[in-house]
Amino acid sequence: MIRVHDVVVIGGGQAGLATAYHLRRLGLDFVVLDAQPTPGGAWQRAWDSLRAFSPAAYSSLPGWLMPAQVGETYPDASHVVSYLGDYEQRYDLPVIRPVHVEAVHDEGRVLRVESASGTWWARALVSATGTWWRPFLPALAASAEFGGEHLHTVDYRRPSDFAGKRVVVVGGGNSGAQIAADLACEADLTWVTRRPARFLPDDIDGRALFDVATARRRALDEGRTDSGGVASLGDIVAVPPVREARDAGLLKAQPMFGRLTRTGVEWADGTTAEADAIIWCTGFRPALSHLAPLGLRRTRGRIPTAGTQALREPRLHLLGYGDWTGPASATLIGVGRPAREAARAIGELLDLA
Ligand code: FAD
């Protein structure tokens, strides 16, 4: 006899926990399956100096404000990890780990969730597996020519690992800027970006970004003109270390190079830079391979959704991957609302079934 849950949530990072909170409030029967051995999702893998770009109270999941970190306005990653672990305990969320879900199959009335550690059945599914686990590298990175070290954002830990080395950091987003700022004093740094680096105004942190995202959502809901939201303001949050490095003249972005050489990189005009390592801060893709058997994948690896609900599989909701699953849904403070809406929609669907 198999046990069928109302809902299985795949992924126990911030998005999975926010959803679990709302599923619990609705009294649904669910489990959360998480591949990591310990709580904290991607925050456990962050580099040493990473800090949230909003103060603690503005980095909170539904129900419980993140406590402030003593002596810090912007909490560090270890503080976020502790908060997520405490959040699980506070609401007694049924997270099972480590469980890496390999595949989800449609069995008609139920969905079968397969992993090496067991099989679960559910009437509805939430996928909240994040992006950190699928780093993206541009085709250029596959060139066998370069004899140095290739790393991605996910591999970077601390500047002392690169002391005295020649390092090229590629990428004009937050990861690229923060890692470049981190390395600026210890390594011989070349920072390259595809378009000129666009810093957000210094007084804009995650709080203000959330307000902009909220205003945009309201405008779109009311049929007003799209302001472009956060993306129209810039790419890089000028968190204190980035601001300091930029103001000290240490963060000067070069345009993207054209090719890799055996010993470094080369621009179209023949200029070269020698490198011991290249750190590709070139982003991520949603980690959705477990959903492949459902045959829902479409453009750029994304599944078409209305809000969080998959268009072609109404029993499936996706949370936390980016704006396409709700404005600011890849942030701690922003995921609460889409999580609530997803839980509510699932509750209604199961009531009707
Ligand atoms: P994750 O945290 O990645 O959690 C997903 C969980 O699912 C993980 O535990 C993973 O192991 C698990 N999983 C994956 N695949 C499977 C599977 N097949 N089966 C079972 N489990 C699986 N956000 C903020 O709110 N504030 C910030 O200040 C902030 N700063 C950032 C700064 C940088 C430089 C970057 C890169 C990101 C920042 N973010 C910030 C974003 C935030 O870190 C991530 O978006 C967030 O971790 C996403 O949460 P998530 O729950 O969607 O995914």
Tab-separated table of C-alpha atoms and ligand atoms in Angstrom:
chain	number	residue	atom	x	y	z
A	1	MET	CA	0.000	0.000	0.000
A	2	ILE	CA	1.588	3.325	-1.007
A	3	ARG	CA	1.189	6.522	0.978
A	4	VAL	CA	0.074	9.481	-1.122
A	5	HIS	CA	0.837	12.955	0.256
A	6	ASP	CA	-1.185	15.975	-0.727
A	7	VAL	CA	2.033	17.704	-1.761
A	8	VAL	CA	5.711	16.902	-2.163
A	9	VAL	CA	8.008	19.938	-2.139
A	10	ILE	CA	11.322	19.302	-3.887
A	11	GLY	CA	14.041	21.554	-2.472
A	12	GLY	CA	14.405	22.776	1.105
A	13	GLY	CA	16.060	26.159	0.540
A	14	GLN	CA	14.294	29.443	1.248
A	15	ALA	CA	11.669	28.943	-1.489
A	16	GLY	CA	10.794	25.417	-0.355
A	17	LEU	CA	10.551	26.509	3.292
A	18	ALA	CA	8.320	29.511	2.513
A	19	THR	CA	6.001	27.194	0.602
A	20	ALA	CA	6.051	24.638	3.422
A	21	TYR	CA	5.042	27.369	5.880
A	22	HIS	CA	1.933	28.165	3.840
A	23	LEU	CA	1.091	24.515	3.161
A	24	ARG	CA	1.225	23.916	6.921
A	25	ARG	CA	-1.090	26.861	7.581
A	26	LEU	CA	-3.603	25.367	5.166
A	27	GLY	CA	-3.411	22.038	6.975
A	28	LEU	CA	-2.187	20.110	3.937
A	29	ASP	CA	-0.232	16.868	4.288
A	30	PHE	CA	3.219	17.342	2.753
A	31	VAL	CA	6.918	16.541	2.919
A	32	VAL	CA	9.933	18.538	1.756
A	33	LEU	CA	12.732	16.563	0.088
A	34	ASP	CA	16.101	18.306	0.075
A	35	ALA	CA	19.354	17.152	-1.493
A	36	GLN	CA	21.617	18.875	1.053
A	37	PRO	CA	22.625	17.026	4.229
A	38	THR	CA	22.004	20.188	6.311
A	39	PRO	CA	19.604	23.179	6.173
A	40	GLY	CA	20.378	26.437	4.361
A	41	GLY	CA	20.089	25.719	0.626
A	42	ALA	CA	22.532	27.621	-1.564
A	43	TRP	CA	23.562	29.936	1.277
A	44	GLN	CA	25.683	27.073	2.663
A	45	ARG	CA	27.847	27.211	-0.440
A	46	ALA	CA	28.448	30.964	-0.506
A	47	TRP	CA	31.909	32.494	-0.504
A	48	ASP	CA	33.194	33.661	2.891
A	49	SER	CA	32.519	37.388	2.485
A	50	LEU	CA	29.023	37.159	0.958
A	51	ARG	CA	26.428	39.192	2.790
A	52	ALA	CA	22.714	39.597	2.220
A	53	PHE	CA	22.035	42.827	0.377
A	54	SER	CA	19.243	43.803	2.788
A	55	PRO	CA	19.193	44.191	6.559
A	56	ALA	CA	17.939	41.131	8.455
A	57	ALA	CA	14.335	42.264	8.879
A	58	TYR	CA	14.129	42.713	5.097
A	59	SER	CA	15.564	39.263	4.467
A	60	SER	CA	12.784	37.362	6.175
A	61	LEU	CA	10.559	34.476	5.241
A	62	PRO	CA	6.835	34.549	6.060
A	63	GLY	CA	5.849	34.388	9.706
A	64	TRP	CA	9.133	35.135	11.446
A	65	LEU	CA	11.494	38.086	11.029
A	66	MET	CA	15.142	37.197	10.689
A	67	PRO	CA	16.854	38.285	13.932
A	68	ALA	CA	19.525	40.952	13.455
A	69	GLN	CA	23.118	39.738	13.404
A	70	VAL	CA	25.066	41.331	16.235
A	71	GLY	CA	27.334	44.067	14.902
A	72	GLU	CA	26.234	43.670	11.261
A	73	THR	CA	23.648	45.627	9.299
A	74	TYR	CA	23.784	43.154	6.424
A	75	PRO	CA	23.811	39.560	7.708
A	76	ASP	CA	26.458	37.179	6.438
A	77	ALA	CA	25.686	33.848	4.795
A	78	SER	CA	26.259	31.847	7.999
A	79	HIS	CA	23.616	33.953	9.730
A	80	VAL	CA	21.150	33.261	6.910
A	81	VAL	CA	21.955	29.534	7.136
A	82	SER	CA	21.247	29.557	10.910
A	83	TYR	CA	18.005	31.424	10.343
A	84	LEU	CA	16.822	28.906	7.746
A	85	GLY	CA	17.682	26.008	10.074
A	86	ASP	CA	15.875	27.686	12.979
A	87	TYR	CA	12.914	28.432	10.723
A	88	GLU	CA	12.516	24.751	9.902
A	89	GLN	CA	12.540	23.878	13.597
A	90	ARG	CA	10.280	26.716	14.668
A	91	TYR	CA	7.512	25.555	12.344
A	92	ASP	CA	8.408	21.867	12.684
A	93	LEU	CA	8.605	21.547	8.908
A	94	PRO	CA	8.910	17.933	7.701
A	95	VAL	CA	12.135	18.198	5.725
A	96	ILE	CA	13.781	14.908	4.752
A	97	ARG	CA	17.464	14.998	3.806
A	98	PRO	CA	19.575	14.217	2.077
A	99	VAL	CA	17.211	13.207	-0.720
A	100	HIS	CA	18.187	14.070	-4.263
A	101	VAL	CA	15.112	13.698	-6.459
A	102	GLU	CA	16.094	12.167	-9.770
A	103	ALA	CA	12.769	12.107	-11.602
A	104	VAL	CA	9.072	12.880	-11.350
A	105	HIS	CA	6.619	10.696	-13.274
A	106	ASP	CA	2.963	11.225	-14.058
A	107	GLU	CA	0.992	8.179	-12.934
A	108	GLY	CA	-2.409	9.581	-13.726
A	109	ARG	CA	-4.048	10.536	-10.429
A	110	VAL	CA	-0.720	10.877	-8.634
A	111	LEU	CA	2.823	11.998	-9.330
A	112	ARG	CA	5.658	9.606	-8.468
A	113	VAL	CA	8.801	11.213	-7.065
A	114	GLU	CA	11.889	9.042	-7.478
A	115	SER	CA	15.191	9.285	-5.659
A	116	ALA	CA	18.006	6.919	-4.758
A	117	SER	CA	16.808	7.077	-1.143
A	118	GLY	CA	13.170	6.251	-1.771
A	119	THR	CA	9.966	6.938	-3.680
A	120	TRP	CA	7.191	9.353	-2.717
A	121	TRP	CA	3.753	9.862	-4.222
A	122	ALA	CA	1.830	13.125	-4.264
A	123	ARG	CA	-1.315	14.696	-5.621
A	124	ALA	CA	0.523	17.973	-6.257
A	125	LEU	CA	4.135	19.022	-6.504
A	126	VAL	CA	6.201	22.094	-5.767
A	127	SER	CA	9.615	22.374	-7.373
A	128	ALA	CA	11.914	24.763	-5.482
A	129	THR	CA	15.335	23.450	-6.422
A	130	GLY	CA	17.026	26.783	-7.124
A	131	THR	CA	19.717	27.568	-9.662
A	132	TRP	CA	23.007	27.306	-7.762
A	133	TRP	CA	23.244	23.640	-8.683
A	134	ARG	CA	23.317	24.395	-12.409
A	135	PRO	CA	26.091	26.890	-13.045
A	136	PHE	CA	26.166	28.302	-16.554
A	137	LEU	CA	29.402	28.611	-18.526
A	138	PRO	CA	29.560	30.311	-21.935
A	139	ALA	CA	30.857	28.322	-24.909
A	140	LEU	CA	34.162	30.210	-24.705
A	141	ALA	CA	34.925	28.507	-21.382
A	142	ALA	CA	35.019	25.120	-23.114
A	143	SER	CA	38.045	26.153	-25.194
A	144	ALA	CA	40.809	23.687	-24.447
A	145	GLU	CA	43.432	26.295	-25.245
A	146	PHE	CA	43.778	27.906	-21.802
A	147	GLY	CA	46.257	26.084	-19.540
A	148	GLY	CA	45.218	27.769	-16.271
A	149	GLU	CA	42.387	27.083	-13.872
A	150	HIS	CA	38.709	27.514	-14.805
A	151	LEU	CA	36.283	28.223	-11.962
A	152	HIS	CA	32.687	29.310	-11.692
A	153	THR	CA	31.100	31.509	-9.006
A	154	VAL	CA	30.096	28.329	-7.167
A	155	ASP	CA	33.768	27.323	-6.769
A	156	TYR	CA	34.993	30.620	-5.302
A	157	ARG	CA	35.616	30.792	-1.533
A	158	ARG	CA	38.117	33.461	-0.471
A	159	PRO	CA	40.758	35.847	-1.853
A	160	SER	CA	43.672	34.182	-0.048
A	161	ASP	CA	43.255	31.187	-2.400
A	162	PHE	CA	44.427	33.528	-5.176
A	163	ALA	CA	47.035	35.598	-3.356
A	164	GLY	CA	49.572	36.925	-5.853
A	165	LYS	CA	47.882	35.160	-8.774
A	166	ARG	CA	46.715	36.706	-12.013
A	167	VAL	CA	42.947	36.298	-12.083
A	168	VAL	CA	40.396	37.223	-14.741
A	169	VAL	CA	36.871	37.619	-13.355
A	170	VAL	CA	34.167	37.476	-16.024
A	171	GLY	CA	30.726	38.927	-15.389
A	172	GLY	CA	28.972	42.229	-14.672
A	173	GLY	CA	26.325	40.992	-12.254
A	174	ASN	CA	26.406	40.916	-8.456
A	175	SER	CA	28.550	37.790	-8.235
A	176	GLY	CA	31.141	39.157	-10.666
A	177	ALA	CA	31.330	42.544	-8.951
A	178	GLN	CA	31.495	41.091	-5.443
A	179	ILE	CA	34.138	38.511	-6.298
A	180	ALA	CA	36.168	41.098	-8.209
A	181	ALA	CA	35.958	43.438	-5.189
A	182	ASP	CA	36.968	40.582	-2.899
A	183	LEU	CA	40.040	39.805	-4.987
A	184	ALA	CA	41.069	43.353	-5.805
A	185	CYS	CA	43.653	43.699	-3.043
A	186	GLU	CA	45.085	40.162	-3.005
A	187	ALA	CA	45.258	39.183	-6.654
A	188	ASP	CA	46.400	40.746	-9.894
A	189	LEU	CA	42.836	41.316	-11.089
A	190	THR	CA	41.341	41.797	-14.540
A	191	TRP	CA	37.568	42.262	-14.439
A	192	VAL	CA	35.700	41.925	-17.722
A	193	THR	CA	32.035	42.559	-18.423
A	194	ARG	CA	29.984	42.122	-21.589
A	195	ARG	CA	28.595	45.656	-21.285
A	196	PRO	CA	29.857	48.548	-19.167
A	197	ALA	CA	29.367	47.810	-15.454
A	198	ARG	CA	26.090	49.312	-14.248
A	199	PHE	CA	26.133	50.068	-10.528
A	200	LEU	CA	22.845	50.798	-8.830
A	201	PRO	CA	22.757	54.088	-6.924
A	202	ASP	CA	24.587	53.699	-3.597
A	203	ASP	CA	21.453	54.191	-1.510
A	204	ILE	CA	19.653	51.302	-3.213
A	205	ASP	CA	19.897	48.025	-1.347
A	206	GLY	CA	17.656	44.963	-1.324
A	207	ARG	CA	14.941	46.847	0.580
A	208	ALA	CA	14.587	49.449	-2.154
A	209	LEU	CA	14.807	46.769	-4.853
A	210	PHE	CA	11.938	44.930	-3.237
A	211	ASP	CA	9.872	48.126	-3.206
A	212	VAL	CA	10.630	48.683	-6.898
A	213	ALA	CA	9.674	45.083	-7.737
A	214	THR	CA	6.450	45.440	-5.736
A	215	ALA	CA	5.535	48.713	-7.458
A	216	ARG	CA	6.180	47.124	-10.832
A	217	ARG	CA	3.978	44.144	-10.029
A	218	ARG	CA	1.195	46.481	-8.917
A	219	ALA	CA	1.517	48.557	-12.125
A	220	LEU	CA	1.364	45.446	-14.295
A	221	ASP	CA	-1.611	44.083	-12.304
A	222	GLU	CA	-3.420	47.366	-12.901
A	223	GLY	CA	-2.563	47.433	-16.616
A	224	ARG	CA	-0.231	50.425	-16.308
A	225	THR	CA	3.009	50.874	-18.291
A	226	ASP	CA	5.871	48.528	-17.399
A	227	SER	CA	8.586	50.600	-15.714
A	228	GLY	CA	11.140	47.843	-16.364
A	229	GLY	CA	11.435	47.281	-12.623
A	230	VAL	CA	14.753	46.565	-10.952
A	231	ALA	CA	16.582	45.782	-14.198
A	232	SER	CA	16.063	49.350	-15.406
A	233	LEU	CA	18.073	50.703	-12.449
A	234	GLY	CA	21.308	48.781	-12.980
A	235	ASP	CA	22.882	45.366	-12.484
A	236	ILE	CA	25.082	45.655	-9.415
A	237	VAL	CA	23.985	46.417	-5.866
A	238	ALA	CA	26.699	48.658	-4.441
A	239	VAL	CA	27.103	46.671	-1.222
A	240	PRO	CA	29.790	48.212	1.043
A	241	PRO	CA	32.794	46.130	-0.159
A	242	VAL	CA	31.880	46.758	-3.809
A	243	ARG	CA	31.436	50.464	-3.169
A	244	GLU	CA	34.776	50.677	-1.361
A	245	ALA	CA	36.661	48.861	-4.135
A	246	ARG	CA	34.943	50.948	-6.818
A	247	ASP	CA	35.673	54.236	-4.997
A	248	ALA	CA	39.300	53.216	-4.522
A	249	GLY	CA	39.540	52.804	-8.307
A	250	LEU	CA	40.094	49.049	-8.004
A	251	LEU	CA	36.979	48.001	-9.911
A	252	LYS	CA	37.539	49.075	-13.483
A	253	ALA	CA	35.721	46.793	-15.900
A	254	GLN	CA	37.264	45.951	-19.264
A	255	PRO	CA	35.143	44.901	-22.229
A	256	MET	CA	34.739	41.194	-22.896
A	257	PHE	CA	37.774	39.536	-24.521
A	258	GLY	CA	37.445	37.682	-27.796
A	259	ARG	CA	39.293	34.443	-27.115
A	260	LEU	CA	41.334	32.403	-24.678
A	261	THR	CA	45.010	31.808	-25.281
A	262	ARG	CA	47.221	29.165	-23.678
A	263	THR	CA	48.304	31.651	-21.016
A	264	GLY	CA	45.370	34.029	-20.689
A	265	VAL	CA	42.878	36.035	-22.709
A	266	GLU	CA	43.052	38.145	-25.863
A	267	TRP	CA	40.875	41.032	-27.040
A	268	ALA	CA	39.932	41.636	-30.682
A	269	ASP	CA	42.567	44.395	-31.043
A	270	GLY	CA	45.340	41.963	-30.052
A	271	THR	CA	45.754	43.163	-26.456
A	272	THR	CA	46.325	40.290	-24.031
A	273	ALA	CA	46.204	39.625	-20.294
A	274	GLU	CA	48.025	36.718	-18.688
A	275	ALA	CA	46.017	34.661	-16.222
A	276	ASP	CA	46.540	31.830	-13.751
A	277	ALA	CA	42.787	31.480	-13.269
A	278	ILE	CA	39.552	32.603	-14.876
A	279	ILE	CA	36.495	32.862	-12.645
A	280	TRP	CA	33.315	32.731	-14.711
A	281	CYS	CA	30.588	34.653	-12.883
A	282	THR	CA	28.253	34.008	-15.742
A	283	GLY	CA	25.113	32.976	-13.992
A	284	PHE	CA	22.962	29.953	-13.518
A	285	ARG	CA	20.101	28.049	-15.062
A	286	PRO	CA	17.125	26.588	-13.193
A	287	ALA	CA	17.833	23.095	-11.827
A	288	LEU	CA	14.891	21.298	-13.405
A	289	SER	CA	16.263	18.020	-14.740
A	290	HIS	CA	14.105	16.022	-12.280
A	291	LEU	CA	11.024	17.298	-14.134
A	292	ALA	CA	12.214	16.114	-17.563
A	293	PRO	CA	9.989	12.991	-17.619
A	294	LEU	CA	6.924	15.265	-17.459
A	295	GLY	CA	7.914	16.655	-20.871
A	296	LEU	CA	7.224	20.287	-19.936
A	297	ARG	CA	10.512	21.988	-20.778
A	298	ARG	CA	10.367	24.776	-23.321
A	299	THR	CA	12.451	27.864	-23.991
A	300	ARG	CA	15.839	28.508	-22.349
A	301	GLY	CA	15.281	25.635	-19.959
A	302	ARG	CA	12.223	27.275	-18.412
A	303	ILE	CA	8.800	25.768	-17.982
A	304	PRO	CA	5.989	28.085	-19.069
A	305	THR	CA	3.940	29.159	-16.050
A	306	ALA	CA	1.026	31.379	-15.120
A	307	GLY	CA	2.323	32.799	-11.860
A	308	THR	CA	3.900	29.763	-10.253
A	309	GLN	CA	1.670	27.149	-11.874
A	310	ALA	CA	2.948	25.150	-14.844
A	311	LEU	CA	0.683	25.835	-17.793
A	312	ARG	CA	0.628	22.253	-19.000
A	313	GLU	CA	0.604	20.551	-15.588
A	314	PRO	CA	-1.657	22.381	-13.098
A	315	ARG	CA	-0.536	20.089	-10.253
A	316	LEU	CA	2.981	21.509	-10.530
A	317	HIS	CA	4.135	24.852	-9.082
A	318	LEU	CA	7.623	26.312	-9.481
A	319	LEU	CA	9.092	28.714	-6.962
A	320	GLY	CA	12.227	30.708	-6.441
A	321	TYR	CA	13.902	30.465	-9.835
A	322	GLY	CA	13.554	34.123	-10.761
A	323	ASP	CA	11.006	36.692	-11.791
A	324	TRP	CA	9.275	34.245	-14.118
A	325	THR	CA	7.946	32.452	-11.007
A	326	GLY	CA	6.914	35.697	-9.262
A	327	PRO	CA	8.493	39.141	-8.830
A	328	ALA	CA	11.540	38.888	-6.549
A	329	SER	CA	10.740	35.222	-5.910
A	330	ALA	CA	14.450	34.356	-5.804
A	331	THR	CA	14.853	36.496	-2.683
A	332	LEU	CA	14.097	35.753	0.954
A	333	ILE	CA	11.604	38.556	1.337
A	334	GLY	CA	10.107	38.197	-2.128
A	335	VAL	CA	9.299	34.487	-2.113
A	336	GLY	CA	6.653	34.749	0.602
A	337	ARG	CA	3.918	36.054	-1.632
A	338	PRO	CA	4.260	33.586	-4.533
A	339	ALA	CA	4.609	30.807	-1.930
A	340	ARG	CA	1.307	31.817	-0.364
A	341	GLU	CA	-0.404	31.986	-3.747
A	342	ALA	CA	0.989	28.599	-4.800
A	343	ALA	CA	-0.146	26.946	-1.555
A	344	ARG	CA	-3.585	28.457	-1.913
A	345	ALA	CA	-3.913	27.328	-5.544
A	346	ILE	CA	-2.844	23.808	-4.587
A	347	GLY	CA	-5.350	23.759	-1.742
A	348	GLU	CA	-8.133	24.755	-4.129
A	349	LEU	CA	-7.052	22.222	-6.741
A	350	LEU	CA	-6.975	19.369	-4.227
A	351	ASP	CA	-10.352	20.382	-2.791
A	352	LEU	CA	-11.827	20.175	-6.262
A	353	ALA	CA	-10.209	16.866	-7.134
B	1	FAD	P1	18.371	27.185	-3.073
B	1	FAD	O1	18.807	28.029	-1.943
B	1	FAD	O2	19.366	26.785	-4.091
B	1	FAD	O3	17.671	25.896	-2.452
B	1	FAD	C1	17.286	24.830	-3.271
B	1	FAD	C2	17.444	23.549	-2.483
B	1	FAD	O4	16.967	22.492	-3.306
B	1	FAD	C3	18.891	23.247	-2.160
B	1	FAD	O5	19.017	22.799	-0.835
B	1	FAD	C4	19.251	22.139	-3.153
B	1	FAD	O6	20.229	21.254	-2.714
B	1	FAD	C5	17.916	21.446	-3.299
B	1	FAD	N1	17.806	20.685	-4.536
B	1	FAD	C6	18.241	21.025	-5.773
B	1	FAD	N2	17.937	20.037	-6.651
B	1	FAD	C7	17.292	19.079	-5.938
B	1	FAD	C8	16.738	17.808	-6.276
B	1	FAD	N3	16.762	17.356	-7.522
B	1	FAD	N4	16.159	17.065	-5.296
B	1	FAD	C9	16.096	17.526	-4.022
B	1	FAD	N5	16.622	18.732	-3.648
B	1	FAD	C10	17.206	19.485	-4.602
B	1	FAD	N6	18.806	36.568	-1.993
B	1	FAD	C11	18.281	37.332	-0.992
B	1	FAD	O7	17.139	37.147	-0.602
B	1	FAD	N7	19.032	38.308	-0.406
B	1	FAD	C12	20.303	38.540	-0.788
B	1	FAD	O8	20.952	39.405	-0.237
B	1	FAD	C13	20.868	37.772	-1.844
B	1	FAD	N8	22.124	38.008	-2.247
B	1	FAD	C14	22.627	37.273	-3.244
B	1	FAD	C15	23.920	37.569	-3.687
B	1	FAD	C16	24.488	36.851	-4.714
B	1	FAD	C17	25.850	37.219	-5.190
B	1	FAD	C18	23.753	35.784	-5.294
B	1	FAD	C19	24.361	34.951	-6.400
B	1	FAD	C20	22.455	35.472	-4.854
B	1	FAD	C21	21.874	36.237	-3.845
B	1	FAD	N9	20.585	36.007	-3.413
B	1	FAD	C22	20.066	36.776	-2.420
B	1	FAD	C23	19.765	34.988	-4.040
B	1	FAD	C24	19.675	33.763	-3.187
B	1	FAD	O9	20.883	33.368	-2.636
B	1	FAD	C25	19.203	32.596	-4.024
B	1	FAD	O10	18.359	33.077	-5.008
B	1	FAD	C26	18.477	31.623	-3.128
B	1	FAD	O11	19.397	30.785	-2.465
B	1	FAD	C27	17.477	30.819	-3.881
B	1	FAD	O12	16.722	30.082	-2.939
B	1	FAD	P2	15.978	28.781	-3.413
B	1	FAD	O13	15.294	28.219	-2.227
B	1	FAD	O14	15.182	29.068	-4.619
B	1	FAD	O15	17.168	27.833	-3.904
